[in-house]
């Protein structure tokens, strides 16, 4: 039973009627898989480090071993957990919309690859991915499975170091991912923000841009965000619980 039955139904009806949907996700969708968000405290050894301070080129230049070890640890966490019902619901909705010749563009700020493992396709990874690393000198990319993590940091063939293909604070977002995001936002009739604090630009402004283009807006988040006040429907709760409830209203199987 939904704790917000009216909003759940409203959201389901809007989703059902919309033909071109954009979903933006953040760390909150992976929380129920067991991955810590950026603003919730981590447990264990790495809890004493602030992710905001490690996810920068300055931190990497200053202590490449520390930053490489941290990302390797984040990779092993992402590899060892499973997608949760929230990831599966998004993938099921995307498939359903595609089956009836409608569209759902999934934009994620997450680098963990869990959406793809749940079956989502063409995911726009605006903050990059932890599963590919590149040389600091040549930018040549290598899938993480081909790298050896025997030494930290990891030397590259060209004499530089390997770093994850992740957008660090102060770095620009991948051009193609940005272009795809803006195109989808200009064309969508519904924008759904899920599990993101809406505080890191440019993704934080996507929902406003879509609204200004005339799209309806829905937010699904455990806590209120700066966007909660202006969306058409705000559903407060864990995405792994809320999303399956919304989809069951319109009989989409996960
Ligand atoms: P944040 O950690 O900023 O926010 C996570 C949001 O998810 C918060 O608003 C939580 O209330 C919410 N949340 C937590 N558990 C949830 C659940 N089970 N269901 C739904 N919502 C839940 O993560 P992001 O918004 O993704 O950037 O952060 C954006 C960017 O800031 C990240 O991509 C990263 C970070 O610095 C880079 O690394 C470049």
Coordinates of C-alpha atoms and ligand atoms in Angstrom, one line a residue:
X1 CA 0.0 0.0 0.0
X2 CA 1.4 3.4 -1.0
X3 CA 1.9 6.0 1.8
X4 CA 0.9 8.7 -0.7
X5 CA -1.9 7.1 -2.7
X6 CA -3.2 10.3 -4.3
X7 CA 0.3 11.5 -5.5
X8 CA 1.2 7.9 -6.6
X9 CA -2.0 7.8 -8.8
X10 CA -1.4 11.3 -10.1
X11 CA 2.2 10.4 -11.1
X12 CA 1.1 7.2 -12.7
X13 CA -1.5 9.0 -14.8
X14 CA 1.0 11.6 -16.0
X15 CA 3.6 8.9 -16.9
X16 CA 0.9 6.9 -18.7
X17 CA -0.1 9.9 -20.8
X18 CA 3.4 11.2 -21.6
X19 CA 5.0 10.2 -24.9
X20 CA 8.5 11.6 -24.5
X21 CA 9.9 11.2 -21.0
X22 CA 13.3 12.2 -19.5
X23 CA 14.4 10.7 -16.2
X24 CA 17.3 12.1 -14.4
X25 CA 18.8 10.0 -11.6
X26 CA 21.3 10.6 -8.8
X27 CA 23.0 8.6 -6.1
X28 CA 19.7 8.0 -4.2
X29 CA 18.5 5.4 -6.7
X30 CA 21.5 3.3 -5.9
X31 CA 21.2 3.7 -2.1
X32 CA 18.9 0.7 -1.7
X33 CA 21.5 -1.4 -3.5
X34 CA 23.9 -0.5 -0.7
X35 CA 25.9 2.3 -2.3
X36 CA 26.3 5.4 -0.1
X37 CA 25.1 8.7 -1.6
X38 CA 27.4 11.7 -1.6
X39 CA 25.7 13.5 1.2
X40 CA 25.1 10.5 3.5
X41 CA 27.9 9.3 5.7
X42 CA 30.0 6.4 4.4
X43 CA 30.9 3.5 6.8
X44 CA 34.3 1.9 7.4
X45 CA 37.8 3.0 6.3
X46 CA 36.8 5.5 3.7
X47 CA 34.3 7.3 6.0
X48 CA 37.1 9.7 7.1
X49 CA 37.5 11.1 3.5
X50 CA 35.2 13.6 2.0
X51 CA 34.1 12.5 -1.5
X52 CA 33.9 16.1 -2.6
X53 CA 37.6 16.5 -1.8
X54 CA 38.8 13.2 -3.4
X55 CA 36.8 13.7 -6.7
X56 CA 39.1 16.4 -8.0
X57 CA 42.1 16.6 -10.3
X58 CA 44.0 18.4 -7.5
X59 CA 43.5 15.5 -5.2
X60 CA 44.6 13.1 -7.9
X61 CA 47.7 15.2 -8.7
X62 CA 48.6 15.5 -5.0
X63 CA 48.0 11.9 -4.0
X64 CA 47.3 9.7 -7.0
X65 CA 47.6 6.5 -4.9
X66 CA 45.0 7.6 -2.5
X67 CA 42.5 8.7 -5.2
X68 CA 43.1 5.5 -7.3
X69 CA 42.6 3.3 -4.2
X70 CA 39.4 5.1 -3.4
X71 CA 38.0 4.7 -6.9
X72 CA 39.1 1.1 -7.0
X73 CA 37.2 0.6 -3.8
X74 CA 34.1 2.3 -5.2
X75 CA 34.4 0.1 -8.3
X76 CA 34.5 -3.1 -6.2
X77 CA 31.4 -1.8 -4.2
X78 CA 29.5 -1.1 -7.4
X79 CA 30.5 -4.5 -8.9
X80 CA 29.5 -6.5 -5.8
X81 CA 26.0 -5.0 -5.3
X82 CA 22.9 -5.7 -7.4
X83 CA 20.4 -3.3 -9.1
X84 CA 17.4 -2.7 -6.8
X85 CA 13.7 -2.5 -7.7
X86 CA 14.1 1.2 -8.5
X87 CA 16.6 0.5 -11.3
X88 CA 14.4 -2.4 -12.5
X89 CA 11.3 -0.2 -12.6
X90 CA 13.1 2.5 -14.7
X91 CA 14.3 -0.1 -17.1
X92 CA 10.8 -1.7 -17.4
X93 CA 9.2 1.7 -18.0
X94 CA 11.8 2.5 -20.7
X95 CA 11.1 -0.9 -22.4
X96 CA 7.3 -0.3 -22.1
X97 CA 7.5 3.1 -23.7
X98 CA 9.7 1.8 -26.5
X99 CA 7.3 -1.1 -27.2
X100 CA 4.5 1.4 -27.8
X101 CA 6.7 3.7 -30.0
X102 CA 7.2 6.3 -27.3
X103 CA 10.5 7.4 -25.7
X104 CA 12.2 7.5 -22.4
X105 CA 15.7 9.0 -22.2
X106 CA 17.5 8.1 -19.0
X107 CA 20.2 10.6 -17.9
X108 CA 22.2 9.6 -14.8
X109 CA 24.7 11.3 -12.7
X110 CA 25.7 7.9 -11.3
X111 CA 28.9 6.2 -12.5
X112 CA 28.1 2.7 -11.1
X113 CA 26.5 1.1 -14.2
X114 CA 23.6 -0.3 -12.2
X115 CA 21.0 1.1 -14.6
X116 CA 22.5 -0.8 -17.5
X117 CA 22.8 -4.0 -15.4
X118 CA 19.0 -3.7 -14.7
X119 CA 18.4 -3.6 -18.5
X120 CA 18.2 0.2 -19.3
X121 CA 19.6 1.1 -22.7
X122 CA 21.3 4.2 -24.2
X123 CA 21.9 5.6 -20.7
X124 CA 23.3 9.1 -20.9
X125 CA 26.1 9.1 -18.2
X126 CA 26.7 12.8 -17.7
X127 CA 29.3 12.3 -15.0
X128 CA 31.1 9.4 -16.9
X129 CA 31.6 5.9 -15.7
X130 CA 33.8 4.1 -13.3
X131 CA 34.0 1.1 -15.6
X132 CA 36.3 2.8 -18.1
X133 CA 39.7 4.5 -17.3
X134 CA 41.9 6.7 -19.4
X135 CA 45.6 7.7 -19.7
X136 CA 46.4 11.1 -18.3
X137 CA 48.7 11.8 -21.2
X138 CA 47.0 10.4 -24.3
X139 CA 43.4 10.1 -23.0
X140 CA 43.3 6.6 -24.5
X141 CA 40.5 4.7 -22.8
X142 CA 40.7 1.2 -21.4
X143 CA 37.9 -0.9 -19.9
X144 CA 38.5 -1.4 -16.3
X145 CA 38.5 -5.2 -16.6
X146 CA 41.7 -4.9 -18.7
X147 CA 43.6 -3.0 -15.9
X148 CA 45.7 -4.5 -13.2
X149 CA 45.2 -3.1 -9.8
X150 CA 48.4 -4.6 -8.4
X151 CA 50.0 -1.2 -8.1
X152 CA 48.5 2.1 -7.0
X153 CA 48.4 4.4 -8.9
X154 CA 48.2 2.5 -12.2
X155 CA 50.9 3.4 -14.7
X156 CA 49.7 3.9 -18.3
X157 CA 51.5 2.6 -21.4
X158 CA 52.4 6.1 -22.4
X159 CA 54.2 6.8 -19.1
X160 CA 51.3 8.7 -17.5
X161 CA 48.7 7.4 -15.0
X162 CA 45.3 5.8 -15.5
X163 CA 42.4 7.7 -14.1
X164 CA 38.7 6.8 -14.1
X165 CA 36.5 8.4 -16.9
X166 CA 34.6 10.3 -14.3
X167 CA 33.8 14.0 -14.4
X168 CA 35.6 15.5 -11.4
X169 CA 34.6 18.8 -9.8
X170 CA 35.8 21.6 -12.0
X171 CA 35.9 19.5 -15.1
X172 CA 33.6 19.9 -18.1
X173 CA 30.9 17.3 -18.8
X174 CA 31.2 15.1 -21.9
X175 CA 30.0 17.1 -24.9
X176 CA 28.0 14.3 -26.4
X177 CA 26.2 13.5 -23.2
X178 CA 25.4 17.1 -22.7
X179 CA 24.0 17.5 -26.2
X180 CA 21.8 14.4 -25.9
X181 CA 20.5 15.7 -22.5
X182 CA 19.6 19.1 -23.9
X183 CA 18.0 17.7 -27.0
X184 CA 15.9 15.3 -24.8
X185 CA 14.9 18.0 -22.5
X186 CA 13.8 20.3 -25.3
X187 CA 11.6 17.5 -26.7
X188 CA 10.2 15.9 -23.6
X189 CA 6.6 16.3 -22.2
X190 CA 7.6 14.9 -18.8
X191 CA 10.7 15.2 -16.7
X192 CA 11.2 12.9 -13.7
X193 CA 13.9 13.6 -11.2
X194 CA 14.8 10.6 -9.0
X195 CA 17.2 10.3 -6.0
X196 CA 19.2 13.5 -6.6
X197 CA 19.7 16.3 -4.2
X198 CA 19.5 18.8 -7.1
X199 CA 22.5 20.7 -6.0
X200 CA 25.2 19.9 -8.5
X201 CA 25.1 21.9 -11.8
X202 CA 24.4 21.6 -14.6
X203 CA 22.1 18.6 -13.8
X204 CA 20.4 20.5 -11.0
X205 CA 18.9 22.9 -13.6
X206 CA 17.7 20.3 -16.0
X207 CA 14.3 20.0 -14.4
X208 CA 13.8 23.8 -14.5
X209 CA 14.8 23.8 -18.2
X210 CA 12.3 21.1 -19.0
X211 CA 9.5 22.9 -17.1
X212 CA 10.2 26.1 -19.0
X213 CA 9.9 24.1 -22.2
X214 CA 6.4 23.1 -21.0
X215 CA 7.1 19.6 -19.7
X216 CA 5.3 18.2 -16.6
X217 CA 7.6 17.5 -13.7
X218 CA 7.7 14.7 -11.1
X219 CA 10.2 14.3 -8.3
X220 CA 10.8 11.0 -6.4
X221 CA 13.2 11.5 -3.5
X222 CA 13.7 10.4 0.1
X223 CA 14.0 14.0 1.3
X224 CA 12.7 17.4 0.0
X225 CA 15.0 19.2 -2.4
X226 CA 15.2 22.7 -3.9
X227 CA 12.9 21.4 -6.6
X228 CA 10.2 19.9 -4.4
X229 CA 8.2 23.1 -4.2
X230 CA 7.6 23.6 -7.9
X231 CA 7.1 20.1 -9.4
X232 CA 3.7 18.9 -10.5
X233 CA 3.9 15.9 -8.3
X234 CA 6.4 15.2 -5.5
X235 CA 6.7 11.7 -4.1
X236 CA 8.6 11.5 -0.9
X237 CA 10.1 8.1 -0.3
X238 CA 12.7 5.5 -1.3
X239 CA 12.8 5.1 -5.1
X240 CA 13.0 1.3 -4.8
X241 CA 9.6 1.3 -3.1
X242 CA 7.9 4.3 -4.8
X243 CA 8.7 3.4 -8.4
X244 CA 7.2 -0.1 -8.3
X245 CA 4.1 1.3 -6.7
X246 CA 3.7 3.9 -9.4
X247 CA 4.2 1.4 -12.2
X248 CA 1.7 -1.1 -10.7
X249 CA -1.0 1.6 -11.0
X250 CA -0.5 1.5 -14.8
X251 CA 0.1 -2.3 -14.8
X252 CA 3.6 -2.2 -16.0
X253 CA 5.4 -5.4 -14.8
X254 CA 8.9 -5.1 -13.5
Ligands
LIG1 P1 23.5 13.3 -3.5 O1 24.2 12.5 -2.5 O2 23.7 14.8 -3.5 O3 21.9 13.2 -3.2 C1 21.3 12.0 -3.1 C2 19.8 12.3 -2.9 O4 19.1 11.0 -2.9 C3 19.4 13.0 -1.6 O5 18.5 14.1 -1.9 C4 18.7 11.9 -0.8 O6 17.6 12.5 0.0 C5 18.2 11.0 -1.9 N1 18.0 9.6 -1.5 C6 18.7 8.9 -0.6 N2 18.3 7.6 -0.6 C7 17.2 7.6 -1.4 C8 16.4 6.5 -1.9 N3 16.5 5.3 -1.4 N4 15.4 6.8 -2.8 C9 15.3 8.1 -3.3 N5 16.1 9.1 -2.9 C10 17.1 8.9 -2.0 O7 23.7 12.6 -4.9 P2 23.5 13.3 -6.3 O8 22.4 14.2 -6.4 O9 23.6 12.2 -7.3 O10 29.2 14.4 -8.8 O11 24.8 14.1 -6.4 C11 25.1 14.8 -7.6 C12 26.6 14.7 -7.9 O12 27.2 15.3 -6.7 C13 27.2 13.4 -8.0 O13 27.0 12.8 -9.3 C14 28.6 13.6 -7.7 C15 28.4 14.5 -6.5 O14 29.4 15.2 -6.1 C16 30.4 14.1 -9.2 O15 31.1 13.1 -8.7 C17 30.9 14.9 -10.3

